[in-house]
Amino acid sequence: MKKHIDELVATRTQKQAELLANGREIASSAKPIVVAFVDLADSTQIKQDRQAEEWLGYVFEFIQNVDQRARDADGTVVKRIGDELMITFKDVQASERFVDSLITDPTLQMFRYKIAVDFGSAYHFRFIEHLPDDPYGPVVDRCARIAKYAGAGTVICAGEYRNQLGNRGHYVSMGSFALRGFRKPEELFARSLVHVDSEEYLKPLVSVVNEESQRVQGYRFLSRRLTTQFVREFSEGG
């Protein structure tokens, strides 16, 4: 027997209310997260220049070391895409510990790689029970776009990530960039993955400038002997 229209309308209203409640629950399930893409640079060329057993060992060692550093920083390795890893962290403090550990890891200093990191809210799927949560949302898309601007030896992030940092000095503005699919340009920030002793790095430059100042003839000037401290303070002031 066909249901009376009164019952059909009542059922429809009930189902709409259930769907609305379900939608609100889905919307509220988003949670803040750090997304990171770590990618081995020049791997295509390496695969052409080396024998399979050599480049496979090279890629495996890189992935294995990055994977371990991520876990040590309480990160989750979501997936491996070729020689790239997608990793998530609960907050920027954990992701920065991860970046710091990569910089100081003597094994990883032998590799050329790049990182893109971003912070924002994401929804998490678990397509198969034993797999880690797989985040979805604009923050993931933006991080993937940011990665296109990263060069070997650098970490690139957007303003949302940098704003979460207590010490932002590591990240320097690169300017604003148009990211595919996003309406407004995004200011990007870069951090070096190369650990440099600033004193040793500046010494050759300072030495050359000081030597040249002794060779100037025929001019009236007040000489000043440069130091690495002066160069750093001048750079920070500019």
Short mmCIF file of C-alpha atoms in Angstrom, two decimals:
data_model
loop_
_atom_site.label_atom_id
_atom_site.label_comp_id
_atom_site.label_asym_id
_atom_site.label_seq_id
_atom_site.Cartn_x
_atom_site.Cartn_y
_atom_site.Cartn_z
CA MET A 1 0.00 0.00 0.00
CA LYS A 2 1.18 3.48 -0.80
CA LYS A 3 2.00 5.75 2.15
CA HIS A 4 -0.27 8.71 2.76
CA ILE A 5 1.19 12.08 1.78
CA ASP A 6 1.13 13.22 5.44
CA GLU A 7 3.52 10.39 6.38
CA LEU A 8 5.79 11.04 3.38
CA VAL A 9 6.10 14.74 4.19
CA ALA A 10 6.79 13.98 7.87
CA THR A 11 9.45 11.44 6.91
CA ARG A 12 11.08 13.91 4.51
CA THR A 13 11.18 16.60 7.19
CA GLN A 14 12.75 14.16 9.65
CA LYS A 15 15.38 13.05 7.13
CA GLN A 16 16.24 16.68 6.31
CA ALA A 17 16.75 17.41 10.00
CA GLU A 18 18.98 14.33 10.31
CA LEU A 19 21.00 15.40 7.27
CA LEU A 20 21.38 18.92 8.67
CA ALA A 21 22.64 17.56 11.99
CA ASN A 22 24.99 15.23 10.14
CA GLY A 23 26.32 18.15 8.10
CA ARG A 24 27.00 20.19 11.24
CA GLU A 25 28.87 17.24 12.75
CA ILE A 26 31.00 16.87 9.62
CA ALA A 27 31.79 20.60 9.56
CA SER A 28 32.83 20.59 13.23
CA SER A 29 35.14 17.59 12.72
CA ALA A 30 37.88 19.72 11.12
CA LYS A 31 40.92 20.20 13.32
CA PRO A 32 44.08 22.34 13.05
CA ILE A 33 47.10 20.55 11.71
CA VAL A 34 50.51 21.08 10.11
CA VAL A 35 51.00 19.54 6.67
CA ALA A 36 54.49 18.98 5.29
CA PHE A 37 55.76 17.74 1.93
CA VAL A 38 59.40 16.62 1.92
CA ASP A 39 60.80 16.01 -1.55
CA LEU A 40 64.16 14.71 -2.72
CA ALA A 41 65.59 17.09 -5.33
CA ASP A 42 67.22 16.09 -8.63
CA SER A 43 65.98 12.51 -8.28
CA THR A 44 64.96 12.23 -11.95
CA GLN A 45 68.49 13.08 -13.07
CA ILE A 46 70.00 10.74 -10.46
CA LYS A 47 67.93 7.84 -11.79
CA GLN A 48 69.32 8.44 -15.26
CA ASP A 49 72.92 8.86 -14.16
CA ARG A 50 73.17 5.88 -11.81
CA GLN A 51 72.53 2.17 -11.90
CA ALA A 52 69.19 0.99 -10.50
CA GLU A 53 70.72 -0.65 -7.43
CA GLU A 54 72.57 2.58 -6.62
CA TRP A 55 69.75 5.10 -6.98
CA LEU A 56 67.24 2.80 -5.31
CA GLY A 57 69.53 2.60 -2.29
CA TYR A 58 69.95 6.38 -2.38
CA VAL A 59 66.18 7.03 -2.39
CA PHE A 60 65.52 4.34 0.22
CA GLU A 61 68.07 5.79 2.63
CA PHE A 62 66.62 9.28 2.25
CA ILE A 63 63.02 8.18 2.84
CA GLN A 64 64.01 5.96 5.75
CA ASN A 65 65.90 8.76 7.52
CA VAL A 66 63.19 11.40 6.98
CA ASP A 67 60.55 8.91 8.12
CA GLN A 68 62.44 8.27 11.36
CA ARG A 69 63.03 11.97 12.05
CA ALA A 70 59.30 12.62 11.54
CA ARG A 71 58.32 9.91 14.01
CA ASP A 72 60.85 11.19 16.54
CA ALA A 73 59.08 14.59 16.38
CA ASP A 74 55.66 12.95 16.95
CA GLY A 75 54.73 13.34 13.30
CA THR A 76 52.62 11.00 11.18
CA VAL A 77 53.85 9.81 7.81
CA VAL A 78 50.59 9.80 5.85
CA LYS A 79 51.97 8.52 2.56
CA ARG A 80 55.02 8.25 0.32
CA ILE A 81 54.64 9.52 -3.21
CA GLY A 82 57.68 8.31 -5.13
CA ASP A 83 60.60 10.00 -3.37
CA GLU A 84 58.34 12.51 -1.60
CA LEU A 85 56.78 12.13 1.84
CA MET A 86 53.56 13.70 3.12
CA ILE A 87 53.76 14.19 6.88
CA THR A 88 51.41 15.76 9.43
CA PHE A 89 52.09 17.26 12.85
CA LYS A 90 49.74 18.38 15.62
CA ASP A 91 51.36 21.82 15.89
CA VAL A 92 54.18 23.99 14.53
CA GLN A 93 56.39 23.27 17.52
CA ALA A 94 56.53 19.61 16.50
CA SER A 95 57.14 20.42 12.83
CA GLU A 96 59.95 22.84 13.74
CA ARG A 97 61.59 20.15 15.89
CA PHE A 98 61.40 17.96 12.82
CA VAL A 99 63.03 20.59 10.58
CA ASP A 100 65.75 21.24 13.18
CA SER A 101 66.53 17.52 13.35
CA LEU A 102 66.87 17.31 9.56
CA ILE A 103 69.32 20.22 9.52
CA THR A 104 71.56 18.64 12.16
CA ASP A 105 71.33 15.05 10.89
CA PRO A 106 74.78 14.26 9.38
CA THR A 107 73.35 11.60 7.08
CA LEU A 108 70.75 13.92 5.55
CA GLN A 109 73.39 16.58 4.89
CA MET A 110 74.48 14.39 1.97
CA PHE A 111 71.07 14.81 0.26
CA ARG A 112 69.53 17.69 -1.65
CA TYR A 113 65.89 18.06 -0.68
CA LYS A 114 63.17 20.67 -0.10
CA ILE A 115 60.22 21.09 2.24
CA ALA A 116 56.86 22.86 2.09
CA VAL A 117 54.91 23.33 5.34
CA ASP A 118 51.55 24.91 6.09
CA PHE A 119 49.09 25.23 8.97
CA GLY A 120 45.30 25.17 8.93
CA SER A 121 42.16 23.14 9.53
CA ALA A 122 41.63 19.87 7.68
CA TYR A 123 39.15 17.01 7.55
CA HIS A 124 40.48 13.51 8.05
CA PHE A 125 39.52 10.39 6.16
CA ARG A 126 40.62 6.87 6.99
CA PHE A 127 39.84 4.87 3.89
CA ILE A 128 41.19 1.62 5.34
CA GLU A 129 41.15 0.95 9.06
CA HIS A 130 44.88 0.34 9.54
CA LEU A 131 45.97 3.43 7.54
CA PRO A 132 46.79 6.78 9.19
CA ASP A 133 44.35 9.69 8.92
CA ASP A 134 44.54 11.32 5.49
CA PRO A 135 43.87 15.10 5.71
CA TYR A 136 41.73 16.94 3.15
CA GLY A 137 41.09 20.66 2.83
CA PRO A 138 42.46 23.96 1.47
CA VAL A 139 45.52 23.76 3.74
CA VAL A 140 46.64 20.58 1.97
CA ASP A 141 46.04 22.10 -1.47
CA ARG A 142 47.89 25.29 -0.52
CA CYS A 143 50.86 23.37 0.82
CA ALA A 144 51.08 21.39 -2.42
CA ARG A 145 51.06 24.66 -4.41
CA ILE A 146 53.70 26.19 -2.13
CA ALA A 147 55.97 23.20 -2.74
CA LYS A 148 56.31 24.26 -6.40
CA TYR A 149 58.25 27.36 -5.27
CA ALA A 150 60.66 25.50 -2.99
CA GLY A 151 64.23 24.99 -4.13
CA ALA A 152 66.72 22.43 -2.86
CA GLY A 153 67.97 23.35 0.59
CA THR A 154 64.95 25.43 1.62
CA VAL A 155 61.76 25.21 3.67
CA ILE A 156 58.82 27.23 2.29
CA CYS A 157 55.77 28.18 4.32
CA ALA A 158 52.74 30.46 4.10
CA GLY A 159 51.78 33.21 6.53
CA GLU A 160 49.35 30.98 8.46
CA TYR A 161 52.25 28.75 9.46
CA ARG A 162 54.67 31.56 10.26
CA ASN A 163 52.07 33.33 12.41
CA GLN A 164 51.98 30.31 14.71
CA LEU A 165 55.71 30.54 15.44
CA GLY A 166 57.07 32.16 18.57
CA ASN A 167 60.43 32.85 16.91
CA ARG A 168 59.81 33.88 13.30
CA GLY A 169 63.38 34.95 12.59
CA HIS A 170 64.25 31.76 10.71
CA TYR A 171 61.68 32.53 8.00
CA VAL A 172 62.30 35.41 5.59
CA SER A 173 59.68 36.83 3.22
CA MET A 174 59.99 35.86 -0.44
CA GLY A 175 57.19 38.17 -1.54
CA SER A 176 53.65 37.35 -2.69
CA PHE A 177 52.83 34.64 -5.21
CA ALA A 178 49.70 33.63 -7.11
CA LEU A 179 48.87 30.04 -6.20
CA ARG A 180 46.85 28.08 -8.72
CA GLY A 181 43.24 27.72 -7.58
CA PHE A 182 43.47 30.41 -4.89
CA ARG A 183 41.85 33.80 -5.40
CA LYS A 184 44.40 35.98 -3.61
CA PRO A 185 48.22 36.06 -3.81
CA GLU A 186 49.93 34.41 -0.84
CA GLU A 187 53.00 35.77 0.91
CA LEU A 188 55.57 32.99 1.22
CA PHE A 189 58.47 32.68 3.64
CA ALA A 190 61.70 30.70 3.33
CA ARG A 191 64.11 29.08 5.77
CA SER A 192 67.46 27.54 4.88
CA LEU A 193 68.01 23.83 5.48
CA VAL A 194 71.77 24.36 5.38
CA HIS A 195 73.37 24.87 8.75
CA VAL A 196 75.86 27.73 8.33
CA ASP A 197 78.32 29.11 10.88
CA SER A 198 77.78 32.83 10.28
CA GLU A 199 81.21 33.75 11.68
CA GLU A 200 83.02 31.39 9.30
CA TYR A 201 80.73 32.32 6.39
CA LEU A 202 81.45 36.07 6.71
CA LYS A 203 85.17 35.87 7.46
CA PRO A 204 86.35 35.62 3.80
CA LEU A 205 84.20 38.61 2.78
CA VAL A 206 85.33 40.73 5.72
CA SER A 207 88.97 39.82 5.09
CA VAL A 208 88.83 40.84 1.42
CA VAL A 209 87.11 44.16 2.17
CA ASN A 210 89.63 45.01 4.88
CA GLU A 211 92.55 44.18 2.57
CA GLU A 212 91.14 46.31 -0.25
CA SER A 213 90.71 49.30 2.08
CA GLN A 214 94.49 49.39 2.58
CA ARG A 215 95.11 49.70 -1.18
CA VAL A 216 93.00 52.81 -1.80
CA GLN A 217 95.30 55.70 -2.74
CA GLY A 218 94.65 59.35 -3.54
CA TYR A 219 91.35 59.69 -1.64
CA ARG A 220 90.50 61.30 1.64
CA PHE A 221 88.36 58.99 3.72
CA LEU A 222 87.82 57.73 7.24
CA SER A 223 88.59 54.04 7.30
CA ARG A 224 86.72 51.53 9.40
CA ARG A 225 87.82 47.99 10.00
CA LEU A 226 84.90 45.63 9.40
CA THR A 227 83.91 42.79 11.71
CA THR A 228 81.41 39.98 11.25
CA GLN A 229 79.31 41.52 14.02
CA PHE A 230 79.10 44.82 12.11
CA VAL A 231 77.98 43.03 8.92
CA ARG A 232 75.23 41.14 10.77
CA GLU A 233 73.96 44.29 12.53
CA PHE A 234 74.04 46.24 9.25
CA SER A 235 72.03 43.51 7.52
CA GLU A 236 69.45 43.33 10.31
CA GLY A 237 69.08 47.11 10.33
CA GLY A 238 68.49 47.26 6.57
#
